[in-house]
Amino acid sequence: MAFDPVRRRYGVPREFILFVGTLEPRKNLGRILEAFRLLKTEQHFGPDLVLVGRKGWLCDPIFSRLSTSTLSKDVHLTGYVSDHDLLALYKMARLLVFPSLYEGFGLPAIEAMACGCPVVTSNRGALQEVTAGCALHCDPESIRSIAEAVWRTHTDESLRRELISQGLQRAASFSWKRYGEQFLETLGVCLPEESSHLCPIS
């Protein structure tokens, strides 16, 4: 996969950390940005921050503040990206930072792990269960906890290798067929043993 065209298309640097999702309050963007600022000021953190996703509700105050911040040159907003380009961004990123306050599932965490991208995510709710110890967890309500988890994942190469290996294994255990089967089981619908595809619910 050629990365340079994707870099040029979105103006992203050689080294960056990545966020993927709709840009809205429940994604914890305010604390992500504050954690990033803390890393830049206290640790002289090298990577930039790339935010992938469309703007959602109540995001304007965050980005108004960002536009006047000294961080503005270090934060890159891509808007929506195609699946092909998103795959490249996951593969290029130093890590995915995804300490969401609430998720029904948290697909970006699994997508990142499937691409060999280490994940920093919430220590609660669906994200803790979905990543199953294969990501570095932090307190999503603590700016310093987010910053420390990002710093460790960026600087500790042994930890990085462990998260990448475990993440690849974890992501491999998921498939759309398996999701569907589990959903049908929840509804009490049994599939025939010989069935190789999901049947519609009648």
mmCIF file with all atom_site columns, C-alpha atoms in Angstrom:
data_model
loop_
_atom_site.group_PDB
_atom_site.id
_atom_site.type_symbol
_atom_site.label_atom_id
_atom_site.label_alt_id
_atom_site.label_comp_id
_atom_site.label_asym_id
_atom_site.label_entity_id
_atom_site.label_seq_id
_atom_site.pdbx_PDB_ins_code
_atom_site.Cartn_x
_atom_site.Cartn_y
_atom_site.Cartn_z
_atom_site.occupancy
_atom_site.B_iso_or_equiv
_atom_site.pdbx_formal_charge
_atom_site.auth_seq_id
_atom_site.auth_comp_id
_atom_site.auth_asym_id
_atom_site.auth_atom_id
_atom_site.pdbx_PDB_model_num
ATOM 1   C CA . MET A 1 1   ? 0.000   0.000   0.000  1.00 0.00 ? 1   MET A CA 1
ATOM 2   C CA . ALA A 1 2   ? 1.406   3.402   -1.008 1.00 0.00 ? 2   ALA A CA 1
ATOM 3   C CA . PHE A 1 3   ? 1.252   5.816   1.936  1.00 0.00 ? 3   PHE A CA 1
ATOM 4   C CA . ASP A 1 4   ? 2.686   8.989   0.380  1.00 0.00 ? 4   ASP A CA 1
ATOM 5   C CA . PRO A 1 5   ? -0.422  9.810   -1.718 1.00 0.00 ? 5   PRO A CA 1
ATOM 6   C CA . VAL A 1 6   ? -2.567  9.523   1.419  1.00 0.00 ? 6   VAL A CA 1
ATOM 7   C CA . ARG A 1 7   ? -0.176  11.749  3.366  1.00 0.00 ? 7   ARG A CA 1
ATOM 8   C CA . ARG A 1 8   ? -0.364  14.399  0.655  1.00 0.00 ? 8   ARG A CA 1
ATOM 9   C CA . ARG A 1 9   ? -4.151  14.114  0.281  1.00 0.00 ? 9   ARG A CA 1
ATOM 10  C CA . TYR A 1 10  ? -4.804  14.904  3.951  1.00 0.00 ? 10  TYR A CA 1
ATOM 11  C CA . GLY A 1 11  ? -1.673  16.857  4.801  1.00 0.00 ? 11  GLY A CA 1
ATOM 12  C CA . VAL A 1 12  ? -0.635  14.502  7.592  1.00 0.00 ? 12  VAL A CA 1
ATOM 13  C CA . PRO A 1 13  ? 2.968   14.330  8.852  1.00 0.00 ? 13  PRO A CA 1
ATOM 14  C CA . ARG A 1 14  ? 5.296   11.340  8.978  1.00 0.00 ? 14  ARG A CA 1
ATOM 15  C CA . GLU A 1 15  ? 4.608   10.703  12.657 1.00 0.00 ? 15  GLU A CA 1
ATOM 16  C CA . PHE A 1 16  ? 1.188   11.125  14.232 1.00 0.00 ? 16  PHE A CA 1
ATOM 17  C CA . ILE A 1 17  ? -1.336  9.698   16.660 1.00 0.00 ? 17  ILE A CA 1
ATOM 18  C CA . LEU A 1 18  ? -4.827  9.088   15.346 1.00 0.00 ? 18  LEU A CA 1
ATOM 19  C CA . PHE A 1 19  ? -8.416  9.586   16.450 1.00 0.00 ? 19  PHE A CA 1
ATOM 20  C CA . VAL A 1 20  ? -11.287 8.158   14.371 1.00 0.00 ? 20  VAL A CA 1
ATOM 21  C CA . GLY A 1 21  ? -14.977 8.911   14.909 1.00 0.00 ? 21  GLY A CA 1
ATOM 22  C CA . THR A 1 22  ? -17.670 11.551  14.699 1.00 0.00 ? 22  THR A CA 1
ATOM 23  C CA . LEU A 1 23  ? -16.341 14.734  16.267 1.00 0.00 ? 23  LEU A CA 1
ATOM 24  C CA . GLU A 1 24  ? -18.766 15.198  19.159 1.00 0.00 ? 24  GLU A CA 1
ATOM 25  C CA . PRO A 1 25  ? -18.653 15.485  22.986 1.00 0.00 ? 25  PRO A CA 1
ATOM 26  C CA . ARG A 1 26  ? -19.179 11.810  23.862 1.00 0.00 ? 26  ARG A CA 1
ATOM 27  C CA . LYS A 1 27  ? -15.982 10.994  21.963 1.00 0.00 ? 27  LYS A CA 1
ATOM 28  C CA . ASN A 1 28  ? -14.129 12.965  24.656 1.00 0.00 ? 28  ASN A CA 1
ATOM 29  C CA . LEU A 1 29  ? -12.395 15.287  22.194 1.00 0.00 ? 29  LEU A CA 1
ATOM 30  C CA . GLY A 1 30  ? -11.958 18.074  24.736 1.00 0.00 ? 30  GLY A CA 1
ATOM 31  C CA . ARG A 1 31  ? -9.895  15.851  27.033 1.00 0.00 ? 31  ARG A CA 1
ATOM 32  C CA . ILE A 1 32  ? -8.013  14.286  24.091 1.00 0.00 ? 32  ILE A CA 1
ATOM 33  C CA . LEU A 1 33  ? -6.916  17.763  23.016 1.00 0.00 ? 33  LEU A CA 1
ATOM 34  C CA . GLU A 1 34  ? -5.975  18.739  26.579 1.00 0.00 ? 34  GLU A CA 1
ATOM 35  C CA . ALA A 1 35  ? -3.988  15.503  27.005 1.00 0.00 ? 35  ALA A CA 1
ATOM 36  C CA . PHE A 1 36  ? -2.215  16.262  23.729 1.00 0.00 ? 36  PHE A CA 1
ATOM 37  C CA . ARG A 1 37  ? -1.427  19.795  24.941 1.00 0.00 ? 37  ARG A CA 1
ATOM 38  C CA . LEU A 1 38  ? -0.050  18.343  28.195 1.00 0.00 ? 38  LEU A CA 1
ATOM 39  C CA . LEU A 1 39  ? 2.228   15.990  26.255 1.00 0.00 ? 39  LEU A CA 1
ATOM 40  C CA . LYS A 1 40  ? 3.483   18.814  24.046 1.00 0.00 ? 40  LYS A CA 1
ATOM 41  C CA . THR A 1 41  ? 4.252   21.138  26.950 1.00 0.00 ? 41  THR A CA 1
ATOM 42  C CA . GLU A 1 42  ? 5.569   18.655  29.536 1.00 0.00 ? 42  GLU A CA 1
ATOM 43  C CA . GLN A 1 43  ? 7.142   15.913  27.401 1.00 0.00 ? 43  GLN A CA 1
ATOM 44  C CA . HIS A 1 44  ? 7.923   17.781  24.180 1.00 0.00 ? 44  HIS A CA 1
ATOM 45  C CA . PHE A 1 45  ? 5.850   15.111  22.429 1.00 0.00 ? 45  PHE A CA 1
ATOM 46  C CA . GLY A 1 46  ? 6.895   14.711  18.802 1.00 0.00 ? 46  GLY A CA 1
ATOM 47  C CA . PRO A 1 47  ? 3.913   13.252  16.914 1.00 0.00 ? 47  PRO A CA 1
ATOM 48  C CA . ASP A 1 48  ? 1.040   15.429  15.690 1.00 0.00 ? 48  ASP A CA 1
ATOM 49  C CA . LEU A 1 49  ? -2.634  14.555  16.255 1.00 0.00 ? 49  LEU A CA 1
ATOM 50  C CA . VAL A 1 50  ? -4.833  13.582  13.304 1.00 0.00 ? 50  VAL A CA 1
ATOM 51  C CA . LEU A 1 51  ? -8.619  13.701  13.810 1.00 0.00 ? 51  LEU A CA 1
ATOM 52  C CA . VAL A 1 52  ? -10.573 11.651  11.259 1.00 0.00 ? 52  VAL A CA 1
ATOM 53  C CA . GLY A 1 53  ? -14.338 12.048  11.034 1.00 0.00 ? 53  GLY A CA 1
ATOM 54  C CA . ARG A 1 54  ? -17.192 14.396  10.312 1.00 0.00 ? 54  ARG A CA 1
ATOM 55  C CA . LYS A 1 55  ? -18.135 17.145  12.731 1.00 0.00 ? 55  LYS A CA 1
ATOM 56  C CA . GLY A 1 56  ? -21.031 16.178  14.981 1.00 0.00 ? 56  GLY A CA 1
ATOM 57  C CA . TRP A 1 57  ? -23.298 17.965  17.417 1.00 0.00 ? 57  TRP A CA 1
ATOM 58  C CA . LEU A 1 58  ? -21.922 20.508  19.940 1.00 0.00 ? 58  LEU A CA 1
ATOM 59  C CA . CYS A 1 59  ? -18.396 20.371  18.531 1.00 0.00 ? 59  CYS A CA 1
ATOM 60  C CA . ASP A 1 60  ? -18.116 24.051  17.528 1.00 0.00 ? 60  ASP A CA 1
ATOM 61  C CA . PRO A 1 61  ? -16.838 25.352  20.916 1.00 0.00 ? 61  PRO A CA 1
ATOM 62  C CA . ILE A 1 62  ? -14.013 22.783  20.895 1.00 0.00 ? 62  ILE A CA 1
ATOM 63  C CA . PHE A 1 63  ? -12.824 23.730  17.424 1.00 0.00 ? 63  PHE A CA 1
ATOM 64  C CA . SER A 1 64  ? -13.260 27.446  17.995 1.00 0.00 ? 64  SER A CA 1
ATOM 65  C CA . ARG A 1 65  ? -10.888 27.087  20.943 1.00 0.00 ? 65  ARG A CA 1
ATOM 66  C CA . LEU A 1 66  ? -8.530  24.942  18.887 1.00 0.00 ? 66  LEU A CA 1
ATOM 67  C CA . SER A 1 67  ? -8.346  27.508  16.091 1.00 0.00 ? 67  SER A CA 1
ATOM 68  C CA . THR A 1 68  ? -6.858  30.086  18.481 1.00 0.00 ? 68  THR A CA 1
ATOM 69  C CA . SER A 1 69  ? -4.615  27.616  20.324 1.00 0.00 ? 69  SER A CA 1
ATOM 70  C CA . THR A 1 70  ? -0.873  27.162  19.883 1.00 0.00 ? 70  THR A CA 1
ATOM 71  C CA . LEU A 1 71  ? -1.735  23.528  19.102 1.00 0.00 ? 71  LEU A CA 1
ATOM 72  C CA . SER A 1 72  ? -3.558  24.408  15.887 1.00 0.00 ? 72  SER A CA 1
ATOM 73  C CA . LYS A 1 73  ? -0.487  23.694  13.728 1.00 0.00 ? 73  LYS A CA 1
ATOM 74  C CA . ASP A 1 74  ? -0.074  20.262  15.362 1.00 0.00 ? 74  ASP A CA 1
ATOM 75  C CA . VAL A 1 75  ? -3.692  19.074  14.972 1.00 0.00 ? 75  VAL A CA 1
ATOM 76  C CA . HIS A 1 76  ? -4.929  17.968  11.543 1.00 0.00 ? 76  HIS A CA 1
ATOM 77  C CA . LEU A 1 77  ? -8.626  17.628  10.651 1.00 0.00 ? 77  LEU A CA 1
ATOM 78  C CA . THR A 1 78  ? -9.217  15.330  7.683  1.00 0.00 ? 78  THR A CA 1
ATOM 79  C CA . GLY A 1 79  ? -13.013 15.216  7.638  1.00 0.00 ? 79  GLY A CA 1
ATOM 80  C CA . TYR A 1 80  ? -14.488 12.054  6.155  1.00 0.00 ? 80  TYR A CA 1
ATOM 81  C CA . VAL A 1 81  ? -12.001 9.659   4.525  1.00 0.00 ? 81  VAL A CA 1
ATOM 82  C CA . SER A 1 82  ? -12.619 6.641   2.307  1.00 0.00 ? 82  SER A CA 1
ATOM 83  C CA . ASP A 1 83  ? -12.232 3.111   3.701  1.00 0.00 ? 83  ASP A CA 1
ATOM 84  C CA . HIS A 1 84  ? -9.073  2.637   1.620  1.00 0.00 ? 84  HIS A CA 1
ATOM 85  C CA . ASP A 1 85  ? -7.479  5.816   2.966  1.00 0.00 ? 85  ASP A CA 1
ATOM 86  C CA . LEU A 1 86  ? -8.580  5.035   6.529  1.00 0.00 ? 86  LEU A CA 1
ATOM 87  C CA . LEU A 1 87  ? -6.805  1.694   6.296  1.00 0.00 ? 87  LEU A CA 1
ATOM 88  C CA . ALA A 1 88  ? -3.620  3.522   5.295  1.00 0.00 ? 88  ALA A CA 1
ATOM 89  C CA . LEU A 1 89  ? -3.987  6.009   8.157  1.00 0.00 ? 89  LEU A CA 1
ATOM 90  C CA . TYR A 1 90  ? -4.361  3.189   10.699 1.00 0.00 ? 90  TYR A CA 1
ATOM 91  C CA . LYS A 1 91  ? -1.225  1.551   9.313  1.00 0.00 ? 91  LYS A CA 1
ATOM 92  C CA . MET A 1 92  ? 0.757   4.797   9.379  1.00 0.00 ? 92  MET A CA 1
ATOM 93  C CA . ALA A 1 93  ? -0.344  5.961   12.844 1.00 0.00 ? 93  ALA A CA 1
ATOM 94  C CA . ARG A 1 94  ? 1.832   5.587   15.886 1.00 0.00 ? 94  ARG A CA 1
ATOM 95  C CA . LEU A 1 95  ? -1.289  4.692   17.884 1.00 0.00 ? 95  LEU A CA 1
ATOM 96  C CA . LEU A 1 96  ? -5.061  5.196   18.042 1.00 0.00 ? 96  LEU A CA 1
ATOM 97  C CA . VAL A 1 97  ? -6.268  7.348   20.937 1.00 0.00 ? 97  VAL A CA 1
ATOM 98  C CA . PHE A 1 98  ? -9.924  6.492   21.597 1.00 0.00 ? 98  PHE A CA 1
ATOM 99  C CA . PRO A 1 99  ? -10.913 7.203   25.232 1.00 0.00 ? 99  PRO A CA 1
ATOM 100 C CA . SER A 1 100 ? -14.599 7.608   24.438 1.00 0.00 ? 100 SER A CA 1
ATOM 101 C CA . LEU A 1 101 ? -17.026 8.359   27.257 1.00 0.00 ? 101 LEU A CA 1
ATOM 102 C CA . TYR A 1 102 ? -19.655 6.071   25.761 1.00 0.00 ? 102 TYR A CA 1
ATOM 103 C CA . GLU A 1 103 ? -19.681 3.501   22.956 1.00 0.00 ? 103 GLU A CA 1
ATOM 104 C CA . GLY A 1 104 ? -22.180 0.856   21.941 1.00 0.00 ? 104 GLY A CA 1
ATOM 105 C CA . PHE A 1 105 ? -19.285 -1.156  20.525 1.00 0.00 ? 105 PHE A CA 1
ATOM 106 C CA . GLY A 1 106 ? -16.242 0.887   19.455 1.00 0.00 ? 106 GLY A CA 1
ATOM 107 C CA . LEU A 1 107 ? -15.413 -0.307  15.933 1.00 0.00 ? 107 LEU A CA 1
ATOM 108 C CA . PRO A 1 108 ? -12.367 1.988   15.437 1.00 0.00 ? 108 PRO A CA 1
ATOM 109 C CA . ALA A 1 109 ? -10.548 0.124   18.223 1.00 0.00 ? 109 ALA A CA 1
ATOM 110 C CA . ILE A 1 110 ? -10.990 -3.219  16.434 1.00 0.00 ? 110 ILE A CA 1
ATOM 111 C CA . GLU A 1 111 ? -10.153 -1.704  13.044 1.00 0.00 ? 111 GLU A CA 1
ATOM 112 C CA . ALA A 1 112 ? -6.936  -0.242  14.431 1.00 0.00 ? 112 ALA A CA 1
ATOM 113 C CA . MET A 1 113 ? -5.891  -3.508  16.078 1.00 0.00 ? 113 MET A CA 1
ATOM 114 C CA . ALA A 1 114 ? -6.563  -5.378  12.829 1.00 0.00 ? 114 ALA A CA 1
ATOM 115 C CA . CYS A 1 115 ? -4.116  -2.992  11.115 1.00 0.00 ? 115 CYS A CA 1
ATOM 116 C CA . GLY A 1 116 ? -1.375  -3.470  13.707 1.00 0.00 ? 116 GLY A CA 1
ATOM 117 C CA . CYS A 1 117 ? -1.991  -0.080  15.301 1.00 0.00 ? 117 CYS A CA 1
ATOM 118 C CA . PRO A 1 118 ? -1.738  -0.012  19.134 1.00 0.00 ? 118 PRO A CA 1
ATOM 119 C CA . VAL A 1 119 ? -4.821  1.330   20.915 1.00 0.00 ? 119 VAL A CA 1
ATOM 120 C CA . VAL A 1 120 ? -5.283  3.611   23.928 1.00 0.00 ? 120 VAL A CA 1
ATOM 121 C CA . THR A 1 121 ? -8.889  3.473   25.084 1.00 0.00 ? 121 THR A CA 1
ATOM 122 C CA . SER A 1 122 ? -11.309 3.757   28.018 1.00 0.00 ? 122 SER A CA 1
ATOM 123 C CA . ASN A 1 123 ? -11.110 1.519   31.061 1.00 0.00 ? 123 ASN A CA 1
ATOM 124 C CA . ARG A 1 124 ? -14.875 1.195   31.236 1.00 0.00 ? 124 ARG A CA 1
ATOM 125 C CA . GLY A 1 125 ? -17.952 0.097   29.311 1.00 0.00 ? 125 GLY A CA 1
ATOM 126 C CA . ALA A 1 126 ? -17.997 -1.591  25.929 1.00 0.00 ? 126 ALA A CA 1
ATOM 127 C CA . LEU A 1 127 ? -14.474 -0.500  24.970 1.00 0.00 ? 127 LEU A CA 1
ATOM 128 C CA . GLN A 1 128 ? -12.890 -2.309  27.903 1.00 0.00 ? 128 GLN A CA 1
ATOM 129 C CA . GLU A 1 129 ? -14.834 -5.463  27.039 1.00 0.00 ? 129 GLU A CA 1
ATOM 130 C CA . VAL A 1 130 ? -14.246 -5.305  23.281 1.00 0.00 ? 130 VAL A CA 1
ATOM 131 C CA . THR A 1 131 ? -10.492 -4.749  23.551 1.00 0.00 ? 131 THR A CA 1
ATOM 132 C CA . ALA A 1 132 ? -10.225 -7.427  26.275 1.00 0.00 ? 132 ALA A CA 1
ATOM 133 C CA . GLY A 1 133 ? -6.844  -6.416  27.682 1.00 0.00 ? 133 GLY A CA 1
ATOM 134 C CA . CYS A 1 134 ? -5.307  -5.991  24.218 1.00 0.00 ? 134 CYS A CA 1
ATOM 135 C CA . ALA A 1 135 ? -5.229  -2.192  24.467 1.00 0.00 ? 135 ALA A CA 1
ATOM 136 C CA . LEU A 1 136 ? -3.794  0.183   27.046 1.00 0.00 ? 136 LEU A CA 1
ATOM 137 C CA . HIS A 1 137 ? -6.703  1.426   29.143 1.00 0.00 ? 137 HIS A CA 1
ATOM 138 C CA . CYS A 1 138 ? -7.008  4.837   30.775 1.00 0.00 ? 138 CYS A CA 1
ATOM 139 C CA . ASP A 1 139 ? -9.535  6.790   32.806 1.00 0.00 ? 139 ASP A CA 1
ATOM 140 C CA . PRO A 1 140 ? -11.468 8.732   30.134 1.00 0.00 ? 140 PRO A CA 1
ATOM 141 C CA . GLU A 1 141 ? -12.337 11.457  32.639 1.00 0.00 ? 141 GLU A CA 1
ATOM 142 C CA . SER A 1 142 ? -8.688  12.122  33.547 1.00 0.00 ? 142 SER A CA 1
ATOM 143 C CA . ILE A 1 143 ? -6.612  14.222  31.157 1.00 0.00 ? 143 ILE A CA 1
ATOM 144 C CA . ARG A 1 144 ? -3.402  13.048  32.818 1.00 0.00 ? 144 ARG A CA 1
ATOM 145 C CA . SER A 1 145 ? -4.420  9.377   32.604 1.00 0.00 ? 145 SER A CA 1
ATOM 146 C CA . ILE A 1 146 ? -5.036  9.744   28.858 1.00 0.00 ? 146 ILE A CA 1
ATOM 147 C CA . ALA A 1 147 ? -1.726  11.565  28.405 1.00 0.00 ? 147 ALA A CA 1
ATOM 148 C CA . GLU A 1 148 ? 0.236   8.975   30.382 1.00 0.00 ? 148 GLU A CA 1
ATOM 149 C CA . ALA A 1 149 ? -1.291  6.088   28.403 1.00 0.00 ? 149 ALA A CA 1
ATOM 150 C CA . VAL A 1 150 ? -0.445  7.790   25.105 1.00 0.00 ? 150 VAL A CA 1
ATOM 151 C CA . TRP A 1 151 ? 3.107   8.511   26.292 1.00 0.00 ? 151 TRP A CA 1
ATOM 152 C CA . ARG A 1 152 ? 3.700   4.911   27.397 1.00 0.00 ? 152 ARG A CA 1
ATOM 153 C CA . THR A 1 153 ? 2.351   3.499   24.155 1.00 0.00 ? 153 THR A CA 1
ATOM 154 C CA . HIS A 1 154 ? 4.501   5.881   22.137 1.00 0.00 ? 154 HIS A CA 1
ATOM 155 C CA . THR A 1 155 ? 7.767   5.398   24.032 1.00 0.00 ? 155 THR A CA 1
ATOM 156 C CA . ASP A 1 156 ? 7.756   1.807   25.374 1.00 0.00 ? 156 ASP A CA 1
ATOM 157 C CA . GLU A 1 157 ? 8.712   -0.397  22.425 1.00 0.00 ? 157 GLU A CA 1
ATOM 158 C CA . SER A 1 158 ? 8.225   -3.632  24.390 1.00 0.00 ? 158 SER A CA 1
ATOM 159 C CA . LEU A 1 159 ? 4.684   -2.555  25.280 1.00 0.00 ? 159 LEU A CA 1
ATOM 160 C CA . ARG A 1 160 ? 4.043   -1.529  21.676 1.00 0.00 ? 160 ARG A CA 1
ATOM 161 C CA . ARG A 1 161 ? 5.068   -4.953  20.371 1.00 0.00 ? 161 ARG A CA 1
ATOM 162 C CA . GLU A 1 162 ? 2.856   -6.654  22.951 1.00 0.00 ? 162 GLU A CA 1
ATOM 163 C CA . LEU A 1 163 ? -0.174  -4.482  22.132 1.00 0.00 ? 163 LEU A CA 1
ATOM 164 C CA . ILE A 1 164 ? 0.290   -5.001  18.390 1.00 0.00 ? 164 ILE A CA 1
ATOM 165 C CA . SER A 1 165 ? 0.569   -8.783  18.745 1.00 0.00 ? 165 SER A CA 1
ATOM 166 C CA . GLN A 1 166 ? -2.366  -9.105  21.145 1.00 0.00 ? 166 GLN A CA 1
ATOM 167 C CA . GLY A 1 167 ? -4.442  -6.651  19.122 1.00 0.00 ? 167 GLY A CA 1
ATOM 168 C CA . LEU A 1 168 ? -3.994  -8.610  15.900 1.00 0.00 ? 168 LEU A CA 1
ATOM 169 C CA . GLN A 1 169 ? -5.123  -11.777 17.666 1.00 0.00 ? 169 GLN A CA 1
ATOM 170 C CA . ARG A 1 170 ? -8.101  -10.050 19.240 1.00 0.00 ? 170 ARG A CA 1
ATOM 171 C CA . ALA A 1 171 ? -9.224  -8.455  15.974 1.00 0.00 ? 171 ALA A CA 1
ATOM 172 C CA . ALA A 1 172 ? -8.985  -11.821 14.211 1.00 0.00 ? 172 ALA A CA 1
ATOM 173 C CA . SER A 1 173 ? -11.629 -13.212 16.586 1.00 0.00 ? 173 SER A CA 1
ATOM 174 C CA . PHE A 1 174 ? -14.241 -10.809 15.172 1.00 0.00 ? 174 PHE A CA 1
ATOM 175 C CA . SER A 1 175 ? -16.182 -11.160 11.930 1.00 0.00 ? 175 SER A CA 1
ATOM 176 C CA . TRP A 1 176 ? -19.487 -9.849  10.605 1.00 0.00 ? 176 TRP A CA 1
ATOM 177 C CA . LYS A 1 177 ? -20.752 -13.455 10.410 1.00 0.00 ? 177 LYS A CA 1
ATOM 178 C CA . ARG A 1 178 ? -19.965 -13.969 14.082 1.00 0.00 ? 178 ARG A CA 1
ATOM 179 C CA . TYR A 1 179 ? -21.648 -10.664 15.024 1.00 0.00 ? 179 TYR A CA 1
ATOM 180 C CA . GLY A 1 180 ? -24.763 -11.765 13.170 1.00 0.00 ? 180 GLY A CA 1
ATOM 181 C CA . GLU A 1 181 ? -24.810 -15.207 14.761 1.00 0.00 ? 181 GLU A CA 1
ATOM 182 C CA . GLN A 1 182 ? -24.472 -13.728 18.246 1.00 0.00 ? 182 GLN A CA 1
ATOM 183 C CA . PHE A 1 183 ? -27.259 -11.238 17.515 1.00 0.00 ? 183 PHE A CA 1
ATOM 184 C CA . LEU A 1 184 ? -29.561 -14.025 16.330 1.00 0.00 ? 184 LEU A CA 1
ATOM 185 C CA . GLU A 1 185 ? -28.702 -16.106 19.390 1.00 0.00 ? 185 GLU A CA 1
ATOM 186 C CA . THR A 1 186 ? -29.698 -13.160 21.577 1.00 0.00 ? 186 THR A CA 1
ATOM 187 C CA . LEU A 1 187 ? -33.064 -13.119 19.799 1.00 0.00 ? 187 LEU A CA 1
ATOM 188 C CA . GLY A 1 188 ? -33.419 -16.871 20.283 1.00 0.00 ? 188 GLY A CA 1
ATOM 189 C CA . VAL A 1 189 ? -33.069 -17.672 16.572 1.00 0.00 ? 189 VAL A CA 1
ATOM 190 C CA . CYS A 1 190 ? -31.000 -20.786 15.830 1.00 0.00 ? 190 CYS A CA 1
ATOM 191 C CA . LEU A 1 191 ? -29.172 -21.268 12.541 1.00 0.00 ? 191 LEU A CA 1
ATOM 192 C CA . PRO A 1 192 ? -28.989 -24.718 10.920 1.00 0.00 ? 192 PRO A CA 1
ATOM 193 C CA . GLU A 1 193 ? -25.564 -26.331 11.435 1.00 0.00 ? 193 GLU A CA 1
ATOM 194 C CA . GLU A 1 194 ? -24.958 -26.614 7.687  1.00 0.00 ? 194 GLU A CA 1
ATOM 195 C CA . SER A 1 195 ? -25.869 -22.988 7.022  1.00 0.00 ? 195 SER A CA 1
ATOM 196 C CA . SER A 1 196 ? -22.945 -21.014 5.611  1.00 0.00 ? 196 SER A CA 1
ATOM 197 C CA . HIS A 1 197 ? -24.709 -17.653 5.705  1.00 0.00 ? 197 HIS A CA 1
ATOM 198 C CA . LEU A 1 198 ? -27.087 -15.718 7.875  1.00 0.00 ? 198 LEU A CA 1
ATOM 199 C CA . CYS A 1 199 ? -30.788 -16.179 7.211  1.00 0.00 ? 199 CYS A CA 1
ATOM 200 C CA . PRO A 1 200 ? -33.198 -13.283 7.533  1.00 0.00 ? 200 PRO A CA 1
ATOM 201 C CA . ILE A 1 201 ? -35.514 -13.216 10.504 1.00 0.00 ? 201 ILE A CA 1
ATOM 202 C CA . SER A 1 202 ? -39.017 -14.004 9.392  1.00 0.00 ? 202 SER A CA 1
#
